[in-house]
Coordinates of C-alpha atoms in Angstrom, one line a residue:
X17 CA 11.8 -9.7 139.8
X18 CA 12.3 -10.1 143.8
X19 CA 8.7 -8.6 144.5
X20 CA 7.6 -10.1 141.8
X21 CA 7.8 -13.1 143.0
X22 CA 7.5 -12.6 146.5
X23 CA 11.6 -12.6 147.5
X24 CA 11.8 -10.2 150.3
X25 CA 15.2 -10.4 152.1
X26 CA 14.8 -10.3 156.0
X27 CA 16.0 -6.8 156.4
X28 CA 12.8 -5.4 155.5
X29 CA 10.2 -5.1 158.2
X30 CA 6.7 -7.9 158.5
X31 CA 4.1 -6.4 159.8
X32 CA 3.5 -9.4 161.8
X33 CA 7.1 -10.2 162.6
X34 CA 8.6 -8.3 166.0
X35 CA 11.4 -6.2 165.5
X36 CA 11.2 -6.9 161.4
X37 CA 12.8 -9.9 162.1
X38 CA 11.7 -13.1 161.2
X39 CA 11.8 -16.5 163.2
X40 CA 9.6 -19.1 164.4
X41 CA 7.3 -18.2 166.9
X42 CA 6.6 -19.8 169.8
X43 CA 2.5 -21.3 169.1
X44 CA 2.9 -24.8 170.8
X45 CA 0.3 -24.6 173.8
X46 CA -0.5 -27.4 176.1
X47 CA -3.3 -28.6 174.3
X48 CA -1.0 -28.8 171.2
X49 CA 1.9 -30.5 172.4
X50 CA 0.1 -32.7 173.6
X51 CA -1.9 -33.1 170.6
X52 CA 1.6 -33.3 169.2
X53 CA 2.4 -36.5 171.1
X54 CA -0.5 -38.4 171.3
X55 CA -1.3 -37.5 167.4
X56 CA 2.6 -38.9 166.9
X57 CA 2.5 -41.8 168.7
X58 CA -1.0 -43.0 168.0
X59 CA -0.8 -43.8 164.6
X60 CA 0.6 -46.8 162.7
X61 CA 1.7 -48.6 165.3
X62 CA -1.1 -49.7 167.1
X63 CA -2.9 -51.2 163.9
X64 CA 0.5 -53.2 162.6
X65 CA 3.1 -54.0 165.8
X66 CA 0.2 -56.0 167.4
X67 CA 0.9 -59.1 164.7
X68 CA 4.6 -58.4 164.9
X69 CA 4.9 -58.5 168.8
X70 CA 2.5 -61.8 169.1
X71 CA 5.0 -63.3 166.3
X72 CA 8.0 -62.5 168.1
X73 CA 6.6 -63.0 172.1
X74 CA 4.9 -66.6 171.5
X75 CA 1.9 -66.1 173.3
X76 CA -0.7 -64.0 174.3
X77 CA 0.1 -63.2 177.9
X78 CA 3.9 -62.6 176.9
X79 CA 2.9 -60.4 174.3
X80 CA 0.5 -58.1 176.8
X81 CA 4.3 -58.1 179.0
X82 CA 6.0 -56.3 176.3
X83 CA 3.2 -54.1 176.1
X84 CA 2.9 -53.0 179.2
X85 CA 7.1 -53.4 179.5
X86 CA 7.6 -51.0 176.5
X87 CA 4.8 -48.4 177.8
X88 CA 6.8 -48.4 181.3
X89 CA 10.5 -48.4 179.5
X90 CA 9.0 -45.3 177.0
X91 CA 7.8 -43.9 180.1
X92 CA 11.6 -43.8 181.9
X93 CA 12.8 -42.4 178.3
X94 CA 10.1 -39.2 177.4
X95 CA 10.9 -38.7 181.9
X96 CA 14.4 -38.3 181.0
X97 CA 13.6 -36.5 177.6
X98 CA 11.9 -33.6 179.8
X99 CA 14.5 -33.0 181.9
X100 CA 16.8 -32.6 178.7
X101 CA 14.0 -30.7 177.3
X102 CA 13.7 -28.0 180.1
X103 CA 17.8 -27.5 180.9
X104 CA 18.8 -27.1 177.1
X105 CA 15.9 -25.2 175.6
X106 CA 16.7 -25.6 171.9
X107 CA 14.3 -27.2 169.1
X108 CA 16.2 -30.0 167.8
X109 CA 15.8 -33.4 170.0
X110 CA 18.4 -36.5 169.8
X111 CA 20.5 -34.0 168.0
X112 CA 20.7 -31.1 169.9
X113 CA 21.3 -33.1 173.2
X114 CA 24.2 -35.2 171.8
X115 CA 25.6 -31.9 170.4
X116 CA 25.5 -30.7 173.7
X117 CA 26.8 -33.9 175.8
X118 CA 29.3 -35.1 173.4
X119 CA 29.9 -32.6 170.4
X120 CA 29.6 -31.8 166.7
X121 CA 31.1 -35.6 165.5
X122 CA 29.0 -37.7 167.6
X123 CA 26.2 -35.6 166.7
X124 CA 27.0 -35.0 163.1
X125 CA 27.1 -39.2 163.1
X126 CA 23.6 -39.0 164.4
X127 CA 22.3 -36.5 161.9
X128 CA 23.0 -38.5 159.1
X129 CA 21.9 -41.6 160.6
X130 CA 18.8 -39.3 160.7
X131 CA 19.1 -37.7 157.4
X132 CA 19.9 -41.2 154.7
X133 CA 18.0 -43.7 156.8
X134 CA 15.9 -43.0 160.2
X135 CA 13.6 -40.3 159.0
X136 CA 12.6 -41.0 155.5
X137 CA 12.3 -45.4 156.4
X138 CA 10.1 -44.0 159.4
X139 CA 8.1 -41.6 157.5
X140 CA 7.4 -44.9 154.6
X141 CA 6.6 -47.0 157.3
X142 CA 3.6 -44.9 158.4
X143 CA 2.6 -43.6 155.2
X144 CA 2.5 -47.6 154.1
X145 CA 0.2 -48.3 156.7
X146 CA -2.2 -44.8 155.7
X147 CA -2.3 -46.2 152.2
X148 CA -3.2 -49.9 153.2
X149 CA -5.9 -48.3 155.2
X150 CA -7.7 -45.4 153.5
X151 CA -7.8 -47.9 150.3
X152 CA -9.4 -51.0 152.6
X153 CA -13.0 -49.4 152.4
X154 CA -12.8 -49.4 148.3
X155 CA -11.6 -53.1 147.9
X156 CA -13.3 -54.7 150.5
X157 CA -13.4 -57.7 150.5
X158 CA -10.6 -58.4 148.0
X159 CA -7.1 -57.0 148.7
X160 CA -5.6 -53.6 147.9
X161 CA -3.3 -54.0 145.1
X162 CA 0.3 -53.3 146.2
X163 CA 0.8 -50.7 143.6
X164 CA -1.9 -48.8 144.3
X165 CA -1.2 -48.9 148.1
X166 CA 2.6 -46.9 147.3
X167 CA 0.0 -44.3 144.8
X168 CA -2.1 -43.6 147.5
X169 CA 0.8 -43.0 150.2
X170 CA 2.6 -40.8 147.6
X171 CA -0.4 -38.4 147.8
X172 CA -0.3 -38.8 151.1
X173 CA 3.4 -37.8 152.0
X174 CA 2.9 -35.3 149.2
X175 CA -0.1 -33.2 151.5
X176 CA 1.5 -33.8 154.6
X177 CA 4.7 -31.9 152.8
X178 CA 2.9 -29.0 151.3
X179 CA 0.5 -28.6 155.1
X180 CA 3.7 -28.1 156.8
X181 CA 5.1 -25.8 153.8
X182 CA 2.0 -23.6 154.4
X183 CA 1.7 -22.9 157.8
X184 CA 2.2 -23.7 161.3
X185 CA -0.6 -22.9 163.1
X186 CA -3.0 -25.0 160.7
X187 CA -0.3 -27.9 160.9
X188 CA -1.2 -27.9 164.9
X189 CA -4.7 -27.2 164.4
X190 CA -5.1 -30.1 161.9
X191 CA -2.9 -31.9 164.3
X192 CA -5.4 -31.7 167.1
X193 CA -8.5 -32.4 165.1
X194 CA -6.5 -35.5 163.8
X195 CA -5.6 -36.6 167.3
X196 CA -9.3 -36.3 168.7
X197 CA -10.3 -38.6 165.7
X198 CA -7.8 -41.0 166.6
X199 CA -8.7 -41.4 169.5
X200 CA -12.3 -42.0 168.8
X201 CA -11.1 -45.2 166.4
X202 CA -9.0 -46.1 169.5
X203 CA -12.5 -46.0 171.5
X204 CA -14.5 -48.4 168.8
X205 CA -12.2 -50.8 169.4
X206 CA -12.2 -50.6 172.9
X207 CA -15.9 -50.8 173.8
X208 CA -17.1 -53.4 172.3
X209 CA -14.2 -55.5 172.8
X210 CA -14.3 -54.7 176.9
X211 CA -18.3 -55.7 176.4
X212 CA -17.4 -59.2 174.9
X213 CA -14.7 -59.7 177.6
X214 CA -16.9 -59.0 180.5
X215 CA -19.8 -61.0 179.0
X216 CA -17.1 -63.8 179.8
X217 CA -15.3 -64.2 176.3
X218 CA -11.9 -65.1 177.7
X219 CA -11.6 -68.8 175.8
X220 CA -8.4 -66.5 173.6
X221 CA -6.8 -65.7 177.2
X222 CA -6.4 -69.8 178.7
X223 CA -2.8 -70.8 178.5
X224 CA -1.5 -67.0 177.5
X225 CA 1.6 -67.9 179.2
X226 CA 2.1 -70.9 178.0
X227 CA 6.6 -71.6 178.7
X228 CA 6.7 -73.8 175.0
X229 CA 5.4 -71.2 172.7
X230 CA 7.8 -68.4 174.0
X231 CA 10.8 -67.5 171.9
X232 CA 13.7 -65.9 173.7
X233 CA 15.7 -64.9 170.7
X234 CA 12.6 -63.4 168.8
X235 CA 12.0 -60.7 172.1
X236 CA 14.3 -58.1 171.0
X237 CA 12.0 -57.8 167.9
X238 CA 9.1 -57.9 169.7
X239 CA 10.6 -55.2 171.8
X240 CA 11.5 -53.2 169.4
X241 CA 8.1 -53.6 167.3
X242 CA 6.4 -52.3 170.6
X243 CA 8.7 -49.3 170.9
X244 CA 7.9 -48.8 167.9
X245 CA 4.1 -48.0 168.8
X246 CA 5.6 -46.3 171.7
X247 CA 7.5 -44.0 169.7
X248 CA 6.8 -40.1 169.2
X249 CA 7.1 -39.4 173.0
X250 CA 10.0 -37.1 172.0
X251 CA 8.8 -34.9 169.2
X252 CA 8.0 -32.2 171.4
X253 CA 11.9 -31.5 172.3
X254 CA 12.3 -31.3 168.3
X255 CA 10.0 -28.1 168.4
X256 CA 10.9 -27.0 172.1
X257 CA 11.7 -23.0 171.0
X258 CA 8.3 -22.8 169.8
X259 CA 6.8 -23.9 173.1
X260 CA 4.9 -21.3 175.1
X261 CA 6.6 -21.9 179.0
X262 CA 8.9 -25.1 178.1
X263 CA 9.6 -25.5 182.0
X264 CA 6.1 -26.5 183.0
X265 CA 4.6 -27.2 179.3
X266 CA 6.8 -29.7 178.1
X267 CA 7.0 -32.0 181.3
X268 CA 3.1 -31.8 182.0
X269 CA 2.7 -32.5 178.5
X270 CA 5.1 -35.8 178.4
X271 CA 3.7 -37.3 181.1
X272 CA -0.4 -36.7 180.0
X273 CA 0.2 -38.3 176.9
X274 CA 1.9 -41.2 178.3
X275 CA -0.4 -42.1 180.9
X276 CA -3.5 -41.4 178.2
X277 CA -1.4 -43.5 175.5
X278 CA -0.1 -46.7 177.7
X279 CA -3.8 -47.1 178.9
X280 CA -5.4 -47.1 175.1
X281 CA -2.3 -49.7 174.0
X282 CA -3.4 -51.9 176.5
X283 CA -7.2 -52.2 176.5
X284 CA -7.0 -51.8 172.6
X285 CA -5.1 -55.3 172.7
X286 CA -7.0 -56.5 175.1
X287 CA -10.0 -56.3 173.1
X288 CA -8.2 -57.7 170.1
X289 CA -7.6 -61.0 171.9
X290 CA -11.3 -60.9 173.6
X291 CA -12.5 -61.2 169.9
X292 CA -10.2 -62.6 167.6
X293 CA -7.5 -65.6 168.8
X294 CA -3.6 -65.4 168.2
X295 CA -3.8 -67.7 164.4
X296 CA -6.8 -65.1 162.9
X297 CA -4.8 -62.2 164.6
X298 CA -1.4 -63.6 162.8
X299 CA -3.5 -63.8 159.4
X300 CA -4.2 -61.1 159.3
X301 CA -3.2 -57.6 157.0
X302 CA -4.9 -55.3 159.1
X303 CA -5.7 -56.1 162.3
X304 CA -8.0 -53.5 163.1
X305 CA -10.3 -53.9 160.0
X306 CA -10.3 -57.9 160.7
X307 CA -11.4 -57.1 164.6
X308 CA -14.3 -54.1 163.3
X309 CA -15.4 -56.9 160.9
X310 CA -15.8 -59.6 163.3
X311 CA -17.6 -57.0 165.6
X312 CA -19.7 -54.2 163.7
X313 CA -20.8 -55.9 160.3
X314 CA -21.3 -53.3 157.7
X315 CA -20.7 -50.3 160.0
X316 CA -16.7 -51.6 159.9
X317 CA -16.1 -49.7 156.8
X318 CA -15.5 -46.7 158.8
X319 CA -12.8 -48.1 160.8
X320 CA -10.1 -48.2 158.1
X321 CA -11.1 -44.2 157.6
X322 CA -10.0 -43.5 161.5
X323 CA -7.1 -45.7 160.7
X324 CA -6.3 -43.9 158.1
X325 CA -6.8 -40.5 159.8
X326 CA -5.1 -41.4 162.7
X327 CA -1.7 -42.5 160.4
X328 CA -2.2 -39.3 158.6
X329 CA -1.5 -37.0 161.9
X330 CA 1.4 -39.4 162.9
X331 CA 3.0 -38.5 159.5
X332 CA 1.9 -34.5 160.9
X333 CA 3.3 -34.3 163.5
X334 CA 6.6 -36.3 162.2
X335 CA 7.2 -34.0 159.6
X336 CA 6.3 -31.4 162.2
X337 CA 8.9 -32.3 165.1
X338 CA 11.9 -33.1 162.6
X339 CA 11.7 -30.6 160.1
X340 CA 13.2 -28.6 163.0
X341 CA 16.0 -30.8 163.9
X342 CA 17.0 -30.2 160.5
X343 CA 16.4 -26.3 160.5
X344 CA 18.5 -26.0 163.9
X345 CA 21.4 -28.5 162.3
X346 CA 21.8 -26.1 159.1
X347 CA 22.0 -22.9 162.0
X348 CA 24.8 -25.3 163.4
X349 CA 26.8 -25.3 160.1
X350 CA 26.0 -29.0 160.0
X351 CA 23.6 -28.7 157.1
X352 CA 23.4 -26.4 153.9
X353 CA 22.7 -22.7 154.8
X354 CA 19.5 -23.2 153.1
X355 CA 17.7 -25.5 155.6
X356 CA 17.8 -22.8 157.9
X357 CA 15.7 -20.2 155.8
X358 CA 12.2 -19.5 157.2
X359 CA 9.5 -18.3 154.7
X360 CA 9.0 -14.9 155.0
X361 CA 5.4 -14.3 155.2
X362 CA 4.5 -18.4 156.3
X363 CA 6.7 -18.4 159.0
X364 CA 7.9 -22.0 158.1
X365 CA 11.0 -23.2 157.3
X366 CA 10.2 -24.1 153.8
X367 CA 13.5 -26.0 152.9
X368 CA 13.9 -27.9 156.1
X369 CA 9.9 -29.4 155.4
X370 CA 10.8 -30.5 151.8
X371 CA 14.5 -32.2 151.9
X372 CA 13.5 -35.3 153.0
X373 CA 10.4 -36.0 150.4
X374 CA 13.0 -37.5 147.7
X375 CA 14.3 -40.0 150.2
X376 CA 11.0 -40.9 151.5
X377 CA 8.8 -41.4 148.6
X378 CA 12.1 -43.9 147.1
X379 CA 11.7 -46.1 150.7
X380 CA 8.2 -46.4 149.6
X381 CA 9.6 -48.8 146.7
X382 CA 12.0 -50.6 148.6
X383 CA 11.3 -53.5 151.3
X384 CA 8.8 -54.5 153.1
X385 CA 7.1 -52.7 156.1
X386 CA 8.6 -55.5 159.0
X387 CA 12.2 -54.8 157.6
X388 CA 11.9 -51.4 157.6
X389 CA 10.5 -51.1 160.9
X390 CA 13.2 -53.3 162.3
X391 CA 15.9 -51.7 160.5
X392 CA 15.2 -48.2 161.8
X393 CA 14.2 -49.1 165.2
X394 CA 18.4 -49.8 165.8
X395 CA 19.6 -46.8 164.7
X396 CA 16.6 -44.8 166.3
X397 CA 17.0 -46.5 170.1
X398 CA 20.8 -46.9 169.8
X399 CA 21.0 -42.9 169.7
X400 CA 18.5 -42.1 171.9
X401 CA 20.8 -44.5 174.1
X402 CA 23.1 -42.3 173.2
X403 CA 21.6 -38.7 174.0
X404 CA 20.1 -40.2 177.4
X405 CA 23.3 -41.6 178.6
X406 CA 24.4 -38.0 177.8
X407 CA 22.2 -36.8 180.7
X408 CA 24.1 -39.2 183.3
X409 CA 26.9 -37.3 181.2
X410 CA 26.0 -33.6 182.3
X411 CA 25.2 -34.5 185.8
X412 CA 28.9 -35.1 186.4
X413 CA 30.7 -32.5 183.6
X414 CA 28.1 -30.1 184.0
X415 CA 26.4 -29.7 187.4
X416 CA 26.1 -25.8 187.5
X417 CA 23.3 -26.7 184.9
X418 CA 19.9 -24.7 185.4
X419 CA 17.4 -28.1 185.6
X420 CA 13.9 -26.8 186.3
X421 CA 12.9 -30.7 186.3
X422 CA 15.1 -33.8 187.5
X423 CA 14.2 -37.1 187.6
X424 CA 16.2 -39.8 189.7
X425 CA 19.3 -41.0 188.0
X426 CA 17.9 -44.8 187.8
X427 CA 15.6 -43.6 185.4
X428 CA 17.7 -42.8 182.8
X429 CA 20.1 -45.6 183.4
X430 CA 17.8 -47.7 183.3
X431 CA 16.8 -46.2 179.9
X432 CA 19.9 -46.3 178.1
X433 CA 20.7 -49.4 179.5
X434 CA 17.9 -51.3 177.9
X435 CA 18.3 -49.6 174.6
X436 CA 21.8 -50.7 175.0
X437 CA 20.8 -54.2 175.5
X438 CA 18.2 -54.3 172.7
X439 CA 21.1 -53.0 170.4
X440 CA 23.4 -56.1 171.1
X441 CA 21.1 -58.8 171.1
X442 CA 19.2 -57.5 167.8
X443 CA 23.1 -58.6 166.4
X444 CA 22.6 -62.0 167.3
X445 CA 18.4 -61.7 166.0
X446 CA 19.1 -59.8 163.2
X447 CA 22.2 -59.7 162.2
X448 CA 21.5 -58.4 158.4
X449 CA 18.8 -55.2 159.3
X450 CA 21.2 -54.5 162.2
X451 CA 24.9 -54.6 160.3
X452 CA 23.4 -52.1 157.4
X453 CA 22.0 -49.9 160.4
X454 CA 25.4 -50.0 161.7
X455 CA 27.4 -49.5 158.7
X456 CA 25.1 -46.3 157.2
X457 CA 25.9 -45.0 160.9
X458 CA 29.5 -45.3 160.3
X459 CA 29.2 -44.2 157.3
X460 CA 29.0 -40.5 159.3
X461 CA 32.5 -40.9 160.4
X462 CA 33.9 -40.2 157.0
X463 CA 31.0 -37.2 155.8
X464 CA 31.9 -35.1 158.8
X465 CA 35.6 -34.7 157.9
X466 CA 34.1 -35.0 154.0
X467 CA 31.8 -32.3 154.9
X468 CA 32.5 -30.3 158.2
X469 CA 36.4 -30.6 159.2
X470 CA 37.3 -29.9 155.8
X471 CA 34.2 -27.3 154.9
X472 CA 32.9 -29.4 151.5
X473 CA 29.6 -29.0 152.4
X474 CA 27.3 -27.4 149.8
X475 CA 25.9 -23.8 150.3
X476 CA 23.6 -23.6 147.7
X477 CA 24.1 -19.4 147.6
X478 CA 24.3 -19.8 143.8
X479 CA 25.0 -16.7 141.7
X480 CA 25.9 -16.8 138.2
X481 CA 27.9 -14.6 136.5
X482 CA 26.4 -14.3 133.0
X483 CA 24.9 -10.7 132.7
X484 CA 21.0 -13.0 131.5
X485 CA 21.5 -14.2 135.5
X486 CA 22.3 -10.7 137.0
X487 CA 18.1 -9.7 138.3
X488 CA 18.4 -12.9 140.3
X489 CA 17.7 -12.3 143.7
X490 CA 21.5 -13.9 145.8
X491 CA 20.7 -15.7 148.9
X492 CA 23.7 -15.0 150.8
X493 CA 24.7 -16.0 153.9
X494 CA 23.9 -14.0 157.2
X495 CA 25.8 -14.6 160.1
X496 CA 22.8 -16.6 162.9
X497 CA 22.2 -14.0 165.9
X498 CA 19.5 -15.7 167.8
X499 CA 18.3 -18.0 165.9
X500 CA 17.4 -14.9 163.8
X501 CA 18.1 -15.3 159.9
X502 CA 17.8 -13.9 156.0
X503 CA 15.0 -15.4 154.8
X504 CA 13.5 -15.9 151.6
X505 CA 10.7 -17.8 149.4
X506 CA 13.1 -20.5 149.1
X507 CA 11.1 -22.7 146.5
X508 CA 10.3 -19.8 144.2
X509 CA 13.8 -19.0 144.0
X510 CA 14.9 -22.6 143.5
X511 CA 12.1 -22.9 140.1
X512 CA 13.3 -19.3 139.4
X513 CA 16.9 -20.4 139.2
X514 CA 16.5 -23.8 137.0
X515 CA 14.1 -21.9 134.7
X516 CA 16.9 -19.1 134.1
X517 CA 19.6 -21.8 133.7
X518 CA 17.4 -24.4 131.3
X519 CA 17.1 -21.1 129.2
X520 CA 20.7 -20.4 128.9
X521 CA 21.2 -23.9 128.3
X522 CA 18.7 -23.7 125.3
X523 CA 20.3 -20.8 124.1
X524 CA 23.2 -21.7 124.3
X525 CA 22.5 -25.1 122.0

């Protein structure tokens, strides 16, 4: 039964694994990480925080501020995220970095943060906006139906899940091919909106800063929707043990994207103001598809498609990073042994990919997009806070540390000071997203003992004892040497086992 489903424990030799060990191998270039970040960052953001930034900001010109504010503030963060990334080389991100800074509680409390709210609400956020959009060409000009908008994002989540499951090295080629594209929709809307503006359309522009249409209190949510766009300049440190040369790859990689990213954010909304003004922009459910049809007439249906293309590598490369952060939290003993199993033949930890799609495609029926997106943004820049403030940390309790790159101390307390700041004063904005962020972090405080201090996790190494059960293959637990594990075809085991236990059940009625 084993072979015949393809369960080969790890002892027995790959052909194409060294040693006849199996692990993930280090196929992250240059090219791809920083197809990795670009293709993470560039994806819903862009198309949706411009109408939630204008909303909260009050004007044009203040809104362009937090623009070019958030791409400087993201800048100081993925700086500080590369030195992290190059002096503890270990896939994992936020996690790994509080682990190391301030232990298995604080980053315990993190992880399931990550695991109950962060990951699957950001995941439904961007597969929202990739239903919205490949379904706009379809129903134009009438709107897409809501229903069929959460049908169409299933599907997509789905494929995203089962790209990852199959293999890494088409997940990073797709990933590339997805950010060129993306970049291409990011160039229709820049060209012909630069045209209009130096042609002298700059009537959308006159009173941008006007003091009376500026709202204080609505800032932090305006910052938060830009960092929002910002975000995915730290994916690469979830996958950094599969990077080829982390000390020179992951820095040079950071700060490419950045620079290439920060200069497309603000000449894309530049040209959105050249051609549409700040009510129309406001109106409107997708920006992008409102500015193409101002601009190109019928060739505008082809914009939604790059939209949509350009959402479905951010969900990629999402899946990608923190299907890893979950893969190196199991080898911690602060997950289920099975998350850390890598397919034997795939090379992808198969387990790690799939736990989150319950969670996810349930956000998808919950809330709106806005609350969402505000929601997660607190818990996501309140523990990146967190892990950057634990660099200041290591400076002092650990300066012995190997840092092949450093950046000034002012840039990452500057960092976490501002995620800091945004924290507190989304209380005051909003106090009702921000108090359930807090309380499913606190939440942690009582699963770690639950969990971890008192060892209740689950280990899912089933093995009944009825002699119908006894060709099962076991998956039992190897002790972690390197990173190095027991790995089997974790899904065909798991519809192996219910089959075997539905059929006892039925026999046994």
């Amino acid at each position: 039964i084993p072979q015949r489903f393809g369960l080969i424990p790890s002892r027995r030799k790959e052909p194409d694994a060294p040693n006849g060990k199996v692990e993930l191998k280090k196929k992250v270039t240059l090219l791809r990480g920083i197809s990795i970040i670009i293709g993470t960052i560039i994806g819903a953001g862009i198309f949706i925080s411009p109408k939630g930034i204008l909303k909260n900001s009050g004007s044009v010109g203040m809104s362009l501020v937090v623009w070019i504010a958030c791409g400087v503030l993201s800048l100081f963060g993925a700086l500080s995220y590369a030195e992290l990334g190059t002096s503890i080389q270990k896939s994992g991100g936020h996690y790994t970095y509080i682990l190391e800074a301030f232990g298995p509680q604080m980053a315990f409390i993190r992880l399931w943060a990550d695991l109950i709210a962060i990951r699957p609400a950001g995941l439904a956020v961007i597969s929202l906006a990739f239903g919205q959009y490949i379904l706009e060409p379809i129903f134009m000009p009438c709107g897409v139906p809501e229903i069929a908008i959460k049908l169409a994002t299933s599907i997509g989540i789905t494929s995203v899940m089962y790209l990852n499951s199959m293999s890494t090295s088409w997940t990073n080629r797709i990933q590339i091919l997805l950010t060129f594209s993306k970049l291409l929709a990011i160039a229709i809307i820049i060209v012909p909106g630069l045209y209009m503006l130096f042609k002298g359309e700059t009537k959308n522009f006159e009173n941008a800063f006007e003091v009376s249409n500026i709202k204080l209190t609505g800032l932090p949510l305006a910052f938060y929707s830009g960092m929002y766009a910002y975000a995915g300049w730290f994916y690469l440190n979830f996958v950094t043990e599969e990077v080829e040369n982390p000390e020179k790859t992951v820095p040079l990689a950071i700060c490419i994207s950045m620079a290439i990213v920060t200069f497309c954010y603000v000449l894309t909304n530049v040209a959105y103001y050249t051609v549409m003004s700040a009510e129309e922009l406001l109106a409107s459910q997708a920006v992008a598809v409102t500015f193409a049809g101002k601009m190109m007439g019928n060739f505008s249906v082809a914009v939604p498609v790059f939209v949509a293309l350009s959402c479905f590598g951010s969900m990629n490369g999402c899946l990608f990073a923190f299907s890893r952060m979950f893969y190196v939290a199991s080898r911690e003993g602060h997950l289920p042994e099975v998350l850390s199993m890598i397919h034997v033949r795939r090379h992808t930890p198969l387990a790690a990919v799939l736990v989150l799609y319950p969670m996810t495609v349930f956000q998808l029926f919950v809330g709106d997009i806005y609350s969402l997106l505000n929601f997660m943004s607190f818990l996501r820049w309140l523990f990146i806070g967190v892990a950057v403030l634990g660099l200041i940390y290591m400076r002092y309790t650990r300066p012995d540390m190997l840092r092949p790159f450093k950046v000034p101390l002012f840039i990452p307390a500057v960092f976490s000071f501002t995620c800091f700041f945004m924290v507190f004063l989304s209380l005051y904005s909003d106090p009702v997203n921000t108090g359930i962020g807090f309380a499913i972090s606190l939440t942690g405080i009582p699963a770690y003992y639950i969990f971890i201090v008192f060892d209740r996790r689950p280990k899912w190494n089933f093995c009944p004892g009825k002699s119908d059960f006894d060709t099962l293959p076991h998956l039992e637990p190897l002790p972690y040497e390197n990173a190095h594990i027991r790995a089997y075809e974790c899904s065909t085991y798991c519809f192996l086992w219910m089959s075997t236990v539905s059929r006892h059940c039925f026999d046994s009625i």
